[in-house]
PDB file of C-alpha atoms in Angstrom:
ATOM      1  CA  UNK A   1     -28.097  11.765 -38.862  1.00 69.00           C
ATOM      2  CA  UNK A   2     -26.595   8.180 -40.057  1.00 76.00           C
ATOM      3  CA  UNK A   3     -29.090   5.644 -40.107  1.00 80.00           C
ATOM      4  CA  UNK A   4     -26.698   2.749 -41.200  1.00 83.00           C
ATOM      5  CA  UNK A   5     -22.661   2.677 -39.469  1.00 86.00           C
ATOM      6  CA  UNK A   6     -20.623  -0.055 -40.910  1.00 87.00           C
ATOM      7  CA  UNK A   7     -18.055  -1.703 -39.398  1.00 90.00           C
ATOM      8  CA  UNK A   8     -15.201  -4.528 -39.929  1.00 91.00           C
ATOM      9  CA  UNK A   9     -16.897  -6.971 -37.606  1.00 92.00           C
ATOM     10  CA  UNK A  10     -18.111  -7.790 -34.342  1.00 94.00           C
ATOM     11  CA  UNK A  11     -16.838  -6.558 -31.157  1.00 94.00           C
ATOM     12  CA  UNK A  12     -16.219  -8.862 -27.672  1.00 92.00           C
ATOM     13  CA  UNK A  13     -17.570  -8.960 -24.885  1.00 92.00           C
ATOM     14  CA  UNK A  14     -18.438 -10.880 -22.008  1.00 88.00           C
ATOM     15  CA  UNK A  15     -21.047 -12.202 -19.780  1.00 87.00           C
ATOM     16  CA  UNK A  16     -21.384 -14.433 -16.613  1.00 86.00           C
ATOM     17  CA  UNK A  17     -21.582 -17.984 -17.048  1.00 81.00           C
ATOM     18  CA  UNK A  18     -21.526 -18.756 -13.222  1.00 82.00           C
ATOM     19  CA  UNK A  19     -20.265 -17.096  -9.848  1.00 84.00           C
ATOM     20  CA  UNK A  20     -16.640 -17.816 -10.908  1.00 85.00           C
ATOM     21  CA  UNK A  21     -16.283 -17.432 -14.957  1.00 85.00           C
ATOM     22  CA  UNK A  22     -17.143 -15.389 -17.556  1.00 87.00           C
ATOM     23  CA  UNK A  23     -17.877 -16.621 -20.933  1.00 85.00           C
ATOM     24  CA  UNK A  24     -16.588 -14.480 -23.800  1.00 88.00           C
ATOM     25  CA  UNK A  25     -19.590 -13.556 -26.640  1.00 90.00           C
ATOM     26  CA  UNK A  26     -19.535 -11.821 -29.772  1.00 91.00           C
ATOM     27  CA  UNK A  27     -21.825  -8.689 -29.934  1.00 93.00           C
ATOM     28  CA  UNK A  28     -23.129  -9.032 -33.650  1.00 94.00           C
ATOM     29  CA  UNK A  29     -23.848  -6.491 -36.004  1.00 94.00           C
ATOM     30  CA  UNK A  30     -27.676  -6.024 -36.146  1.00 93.00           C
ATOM     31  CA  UNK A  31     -27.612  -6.571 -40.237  1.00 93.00           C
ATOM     32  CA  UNK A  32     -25.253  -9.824 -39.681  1.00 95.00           C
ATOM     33  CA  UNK A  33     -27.678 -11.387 -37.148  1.00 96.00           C
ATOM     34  CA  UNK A  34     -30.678 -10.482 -39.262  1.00 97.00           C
ATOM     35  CA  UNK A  35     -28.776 -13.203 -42.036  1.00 97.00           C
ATOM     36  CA  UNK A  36     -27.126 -14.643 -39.189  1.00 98.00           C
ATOM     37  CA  UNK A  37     -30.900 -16.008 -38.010  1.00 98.00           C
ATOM     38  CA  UNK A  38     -31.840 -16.956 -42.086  1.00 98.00           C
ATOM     39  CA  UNK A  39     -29.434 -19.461 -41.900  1.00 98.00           C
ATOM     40  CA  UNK A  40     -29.888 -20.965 -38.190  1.00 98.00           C
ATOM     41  CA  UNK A  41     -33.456 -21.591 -39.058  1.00 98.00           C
ATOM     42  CA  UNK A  42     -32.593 -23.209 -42.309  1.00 98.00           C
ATOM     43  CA  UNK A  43     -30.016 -25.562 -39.883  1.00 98.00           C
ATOM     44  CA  UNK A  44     -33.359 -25.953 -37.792  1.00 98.00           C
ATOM     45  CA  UNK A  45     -34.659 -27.356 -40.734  1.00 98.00           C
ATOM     46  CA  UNK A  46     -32.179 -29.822 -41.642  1.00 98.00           C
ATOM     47  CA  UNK A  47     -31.916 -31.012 -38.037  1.00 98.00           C
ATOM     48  CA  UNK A  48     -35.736 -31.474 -37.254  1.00 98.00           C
ATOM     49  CA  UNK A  49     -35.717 -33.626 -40.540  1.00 98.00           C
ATOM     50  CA  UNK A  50     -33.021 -36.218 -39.580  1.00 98.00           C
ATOM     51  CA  UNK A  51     -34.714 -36.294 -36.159  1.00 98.00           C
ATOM     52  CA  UNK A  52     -33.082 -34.178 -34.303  1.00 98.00           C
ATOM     53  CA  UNK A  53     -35.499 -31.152 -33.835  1.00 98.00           C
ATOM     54  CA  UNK A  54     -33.990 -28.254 -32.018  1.00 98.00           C
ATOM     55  CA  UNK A  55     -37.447 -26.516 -30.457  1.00 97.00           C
ATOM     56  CA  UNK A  56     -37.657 -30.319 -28.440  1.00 97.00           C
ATOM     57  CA  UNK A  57     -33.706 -31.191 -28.037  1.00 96.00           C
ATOM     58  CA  UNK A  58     -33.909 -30.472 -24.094  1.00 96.00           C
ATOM     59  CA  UNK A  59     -36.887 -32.908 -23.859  1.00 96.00           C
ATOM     60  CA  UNK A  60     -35.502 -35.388 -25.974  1.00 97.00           C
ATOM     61  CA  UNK A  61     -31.875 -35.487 -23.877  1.00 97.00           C
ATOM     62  CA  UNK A  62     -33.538 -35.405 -20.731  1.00 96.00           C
ATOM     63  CA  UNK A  63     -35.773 -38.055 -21.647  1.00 96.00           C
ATOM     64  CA  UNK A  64     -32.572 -40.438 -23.229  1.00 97.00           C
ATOM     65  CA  UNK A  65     -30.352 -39.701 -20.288  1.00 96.00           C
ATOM     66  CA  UNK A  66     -32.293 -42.553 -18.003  1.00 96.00           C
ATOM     67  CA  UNK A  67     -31.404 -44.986 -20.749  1.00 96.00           C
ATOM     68  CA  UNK A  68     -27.999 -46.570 -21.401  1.00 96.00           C
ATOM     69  CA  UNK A  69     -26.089 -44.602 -23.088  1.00 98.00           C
ATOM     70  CA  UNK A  70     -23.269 -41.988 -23.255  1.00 98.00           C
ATOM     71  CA  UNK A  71     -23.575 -38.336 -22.232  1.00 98.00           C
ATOM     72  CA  UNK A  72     -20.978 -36.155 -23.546  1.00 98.00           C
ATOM     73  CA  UNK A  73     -20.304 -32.743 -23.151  1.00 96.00           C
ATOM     74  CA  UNK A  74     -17.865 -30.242 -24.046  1.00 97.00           C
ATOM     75  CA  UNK A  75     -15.891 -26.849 -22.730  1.00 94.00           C
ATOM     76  CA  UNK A  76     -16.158 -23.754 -24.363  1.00 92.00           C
ATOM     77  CA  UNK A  77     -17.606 -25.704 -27.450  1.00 94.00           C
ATOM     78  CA  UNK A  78     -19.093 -22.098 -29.238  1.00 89.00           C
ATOM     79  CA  UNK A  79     -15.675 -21.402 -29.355  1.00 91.00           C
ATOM     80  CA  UNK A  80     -14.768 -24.536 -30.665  1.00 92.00           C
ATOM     81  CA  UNK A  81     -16.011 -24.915 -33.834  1.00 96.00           C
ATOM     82  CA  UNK A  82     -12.864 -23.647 -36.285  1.00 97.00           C
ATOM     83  CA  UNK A  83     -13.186 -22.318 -39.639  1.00 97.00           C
ATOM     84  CA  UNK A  84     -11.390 -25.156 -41.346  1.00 97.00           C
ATOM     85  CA  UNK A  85     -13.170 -28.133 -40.095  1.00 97.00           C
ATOM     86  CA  UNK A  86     -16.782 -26.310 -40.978  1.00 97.00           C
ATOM     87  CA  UNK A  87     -15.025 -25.887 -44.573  1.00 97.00           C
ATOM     88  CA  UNK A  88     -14.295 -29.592 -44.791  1.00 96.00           C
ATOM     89  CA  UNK A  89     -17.530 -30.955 -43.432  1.00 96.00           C
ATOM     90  CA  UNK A  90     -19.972 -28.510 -44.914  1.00 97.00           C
ATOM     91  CA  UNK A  91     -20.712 -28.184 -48.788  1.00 97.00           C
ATOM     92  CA  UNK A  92     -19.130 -25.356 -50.613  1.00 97.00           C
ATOM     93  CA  UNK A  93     -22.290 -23.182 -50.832  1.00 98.00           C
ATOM     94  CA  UNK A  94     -22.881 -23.360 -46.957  1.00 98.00           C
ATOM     95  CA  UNK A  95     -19.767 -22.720 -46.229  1.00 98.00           C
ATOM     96  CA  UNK A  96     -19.952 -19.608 -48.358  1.00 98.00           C
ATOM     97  CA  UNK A  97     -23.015 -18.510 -46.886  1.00 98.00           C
ATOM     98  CA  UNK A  98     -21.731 -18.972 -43.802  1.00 98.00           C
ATOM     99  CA  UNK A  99     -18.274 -16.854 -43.954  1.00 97.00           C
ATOM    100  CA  UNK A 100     -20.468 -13.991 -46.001  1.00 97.00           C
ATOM    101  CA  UNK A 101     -22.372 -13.671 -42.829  1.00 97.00           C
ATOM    102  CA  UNK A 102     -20.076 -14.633 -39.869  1.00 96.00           C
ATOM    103  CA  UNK A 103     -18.254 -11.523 -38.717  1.00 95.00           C
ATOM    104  CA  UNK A 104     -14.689 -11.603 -40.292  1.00 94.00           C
ATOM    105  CA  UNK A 105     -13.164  -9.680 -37.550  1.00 96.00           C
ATOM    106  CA  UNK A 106     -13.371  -8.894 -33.976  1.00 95.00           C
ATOM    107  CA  UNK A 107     -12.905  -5.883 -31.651  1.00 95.00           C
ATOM    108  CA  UNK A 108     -11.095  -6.928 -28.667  1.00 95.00           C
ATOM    109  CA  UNK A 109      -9.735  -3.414 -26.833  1.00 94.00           C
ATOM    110  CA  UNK A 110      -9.271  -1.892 -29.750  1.00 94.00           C
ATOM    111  CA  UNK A 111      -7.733  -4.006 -32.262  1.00 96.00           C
ATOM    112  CA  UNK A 112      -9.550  -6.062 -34.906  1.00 95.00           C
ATOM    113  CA  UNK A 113      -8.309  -9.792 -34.846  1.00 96.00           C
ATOM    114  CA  UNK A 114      -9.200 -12.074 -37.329  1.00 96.00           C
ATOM    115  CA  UNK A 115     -10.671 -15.491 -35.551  1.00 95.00           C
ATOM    116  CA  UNK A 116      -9.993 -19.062 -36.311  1.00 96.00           C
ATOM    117  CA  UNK A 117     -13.166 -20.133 -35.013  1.00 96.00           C
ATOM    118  CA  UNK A 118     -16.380 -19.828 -37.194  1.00 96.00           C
ATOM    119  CA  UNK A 119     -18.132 -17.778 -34.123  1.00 94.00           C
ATOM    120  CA  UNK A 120     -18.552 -17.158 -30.543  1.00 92.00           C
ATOM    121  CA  UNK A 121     -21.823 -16.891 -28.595  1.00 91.00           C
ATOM    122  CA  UNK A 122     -23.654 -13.751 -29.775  1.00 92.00           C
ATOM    123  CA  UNK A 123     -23.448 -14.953 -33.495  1.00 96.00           C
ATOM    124  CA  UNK A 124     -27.041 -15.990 -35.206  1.00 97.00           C
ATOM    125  CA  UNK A 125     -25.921 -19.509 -36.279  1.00 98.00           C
ATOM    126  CA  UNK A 126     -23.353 -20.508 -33.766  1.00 97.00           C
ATOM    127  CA  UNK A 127     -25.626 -23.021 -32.155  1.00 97.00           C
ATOM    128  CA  UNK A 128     -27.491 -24.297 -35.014  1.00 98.00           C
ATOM    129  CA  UNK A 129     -23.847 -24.656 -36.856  1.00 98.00           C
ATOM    130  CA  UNK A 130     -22.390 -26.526 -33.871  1.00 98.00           C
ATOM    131  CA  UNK A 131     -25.178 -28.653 -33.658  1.00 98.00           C
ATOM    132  CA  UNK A 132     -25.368 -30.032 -37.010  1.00 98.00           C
ATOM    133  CA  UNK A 133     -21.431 -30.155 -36.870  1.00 98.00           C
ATOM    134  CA  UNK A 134     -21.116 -32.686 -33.945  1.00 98.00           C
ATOM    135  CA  UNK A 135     -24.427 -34.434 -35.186  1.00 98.00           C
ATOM    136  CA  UNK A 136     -22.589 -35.141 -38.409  1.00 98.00           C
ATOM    137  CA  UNK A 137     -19.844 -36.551 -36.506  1.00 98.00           C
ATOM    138  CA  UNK A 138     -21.662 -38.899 -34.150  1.00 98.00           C
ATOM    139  CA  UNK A 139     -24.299 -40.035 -36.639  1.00 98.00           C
ATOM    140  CA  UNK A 140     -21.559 -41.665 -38.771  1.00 98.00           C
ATOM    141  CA  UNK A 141     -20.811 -43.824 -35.721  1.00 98.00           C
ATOM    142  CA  UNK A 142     -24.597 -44.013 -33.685  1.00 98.00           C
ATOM    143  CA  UNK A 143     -27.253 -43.239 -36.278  1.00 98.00           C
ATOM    144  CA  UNK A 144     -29.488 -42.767 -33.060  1.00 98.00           C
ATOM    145  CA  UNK A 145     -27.042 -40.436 -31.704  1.00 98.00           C
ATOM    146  CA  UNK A 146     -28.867 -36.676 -30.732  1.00 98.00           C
ATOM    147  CA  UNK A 147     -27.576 -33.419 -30.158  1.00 98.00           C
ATOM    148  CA  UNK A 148     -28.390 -30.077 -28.324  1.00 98.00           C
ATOM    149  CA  UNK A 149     -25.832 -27.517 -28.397  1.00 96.00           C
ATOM    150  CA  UNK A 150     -22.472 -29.565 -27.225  1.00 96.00           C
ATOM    151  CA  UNK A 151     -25.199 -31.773 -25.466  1.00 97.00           C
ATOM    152  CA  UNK A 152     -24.385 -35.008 -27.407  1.00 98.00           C
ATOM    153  CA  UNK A 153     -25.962 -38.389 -26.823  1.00 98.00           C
ATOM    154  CA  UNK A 154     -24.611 -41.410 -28.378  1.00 98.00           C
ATOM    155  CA  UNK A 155     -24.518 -44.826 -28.112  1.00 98.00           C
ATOM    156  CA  UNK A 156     -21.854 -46.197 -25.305  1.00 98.00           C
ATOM    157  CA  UNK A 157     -19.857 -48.143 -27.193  1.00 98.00           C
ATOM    158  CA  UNK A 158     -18.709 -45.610 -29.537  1.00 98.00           C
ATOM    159  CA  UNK A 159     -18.591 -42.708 -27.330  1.00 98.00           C
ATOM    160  CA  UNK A 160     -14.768 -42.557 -27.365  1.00 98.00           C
ATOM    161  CA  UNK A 161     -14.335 -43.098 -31.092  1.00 98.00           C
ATOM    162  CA  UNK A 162     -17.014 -40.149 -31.183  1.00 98.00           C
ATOM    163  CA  UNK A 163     -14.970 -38.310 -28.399  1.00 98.00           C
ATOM    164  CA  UNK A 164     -11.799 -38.653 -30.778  1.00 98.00           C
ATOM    165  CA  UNK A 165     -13.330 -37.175 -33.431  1.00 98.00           C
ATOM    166  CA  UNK A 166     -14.852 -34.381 -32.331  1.00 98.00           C
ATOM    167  CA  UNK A 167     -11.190 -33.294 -30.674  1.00 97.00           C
ATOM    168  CA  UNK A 168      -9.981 -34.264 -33.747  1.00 97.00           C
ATOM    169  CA  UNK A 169     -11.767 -31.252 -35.622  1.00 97.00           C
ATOM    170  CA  UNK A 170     -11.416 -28.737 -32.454  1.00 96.00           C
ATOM    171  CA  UNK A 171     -13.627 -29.195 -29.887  1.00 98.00           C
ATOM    172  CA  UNK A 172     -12.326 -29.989 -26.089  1.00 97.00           C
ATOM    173  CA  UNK A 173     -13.940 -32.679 -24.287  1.00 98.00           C
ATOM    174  CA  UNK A 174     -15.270 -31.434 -20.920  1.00 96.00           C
ATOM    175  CA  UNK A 175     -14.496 -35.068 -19.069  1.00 96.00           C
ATOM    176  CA  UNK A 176     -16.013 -33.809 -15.549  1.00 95.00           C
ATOM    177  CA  UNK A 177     -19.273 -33.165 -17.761  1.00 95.00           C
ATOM    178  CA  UNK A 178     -19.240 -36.260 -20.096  1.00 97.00           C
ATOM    179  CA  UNK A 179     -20.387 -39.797 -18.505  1.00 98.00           C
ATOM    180  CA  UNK A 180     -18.855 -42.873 -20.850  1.00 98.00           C
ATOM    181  CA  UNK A 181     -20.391 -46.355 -19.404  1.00 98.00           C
ATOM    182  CA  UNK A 182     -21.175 -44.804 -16.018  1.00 97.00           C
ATOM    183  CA  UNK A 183     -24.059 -45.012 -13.773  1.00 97.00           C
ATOM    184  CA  UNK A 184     -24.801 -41.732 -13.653  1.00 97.00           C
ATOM    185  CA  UNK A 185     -25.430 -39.275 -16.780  1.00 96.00           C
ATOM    186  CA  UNK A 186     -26.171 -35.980 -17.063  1.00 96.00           C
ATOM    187  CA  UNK A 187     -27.564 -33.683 -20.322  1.00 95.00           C
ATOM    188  CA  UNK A 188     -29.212 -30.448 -20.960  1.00 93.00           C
ATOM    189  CA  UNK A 189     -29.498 -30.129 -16.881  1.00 92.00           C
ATOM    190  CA  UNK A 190     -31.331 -33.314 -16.331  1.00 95.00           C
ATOM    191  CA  UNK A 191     -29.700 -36.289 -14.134  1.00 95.00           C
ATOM    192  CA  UNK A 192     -29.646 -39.453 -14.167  1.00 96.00           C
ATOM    193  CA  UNK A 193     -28.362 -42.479 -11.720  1.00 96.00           C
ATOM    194  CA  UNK A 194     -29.027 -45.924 -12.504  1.00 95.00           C
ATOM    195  CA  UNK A 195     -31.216 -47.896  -9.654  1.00 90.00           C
TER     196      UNK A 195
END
């Protein structure tokens, strides 16, 4: 029998977010998310050693969101994060790494399509990749700014400009999620209301 079947890429699928939605995920080829995983921990790396360690992010943002300061969030931010904006902001290497690994293609009934995205859920690095991504962004306007996933933290007063950006390079602010200047704040499913 075959021990090894290749294939073009990944193929979707879906799982439940909540009662009402589904959120769409990549199933990865087992080889893929064997490198996939190489490279998230080596993002792990990086992050914990600007101060913005991963394994405690959830503490950290639920710890933050009972100061003052801005809690953004976004919608369907793993499917967010395009191709071209990781090839801008990363260096060439990474980026190389990264498209050598990421599944060029994906099965959707049938048909391979070829993504604009980097990844979807399912992918090894998608969250580590996204993470340092939007950190990037909001460090060069908060260098106290931390991020979990799409869980971003930043300083109030440049929470739009950081807002702006982010859409600027693909991602979709999620504004029932995201508290700018407000009492209340919410992150990584911990909340928050001043007094």
């Amino acid at each position: 029998g075959e021990v090894l079947t290749l294939v073009h890429g990944s193929r979707a699928s879906s799982v439940e977010k909540n009662n009402t939605k589904r959120r769409f995920i990549n199933v990865e080829p087992l080889g893929n998310v064997i490198l996939q995983r190489g490279v998230a921990q080596c993002f792990r790396e990086v992050l914990a050693s600007v101060g913005n360690d991963l394994e405690f992010g959830q503490l950290v943002h639920r710890a933050r969101v009972r100061t003052k300061v801005a809690t953004v969030d976004f919608s369907n931010a793993s499917d967010g994060t395009l191709l071209e904006a990781v090839k801008l902001a990363f260096p060439g290497s990474v980026t190389r790494t990264l498209c050598r690994y990421r599944s060029p293609m994906v099965l959707i009934e049938g048909v391979y399509h070829v993504p604009v995205k980097l990844s979807s859920m399912g992918c090894g690095f998608t969250f580590e990749t996204m993470s340092l991504l939007l950190l990037a962004v909001a460090r060069a306007l908060d260098p106290n700014a931390t991020v979990y996933g799409d869980d971003v933290i930043i300083d109030n007063a440049v929470a739009e400009d950081f807002c702006a950006a982010a859409q600027a390079i693909g991602y979709k602010v999620n504004h029932e999620k995201t508290f700018i200047n407000a009492p209340f704040r919410e992150s990584c499913g911990a909340f928050y209301m001043d007094g």
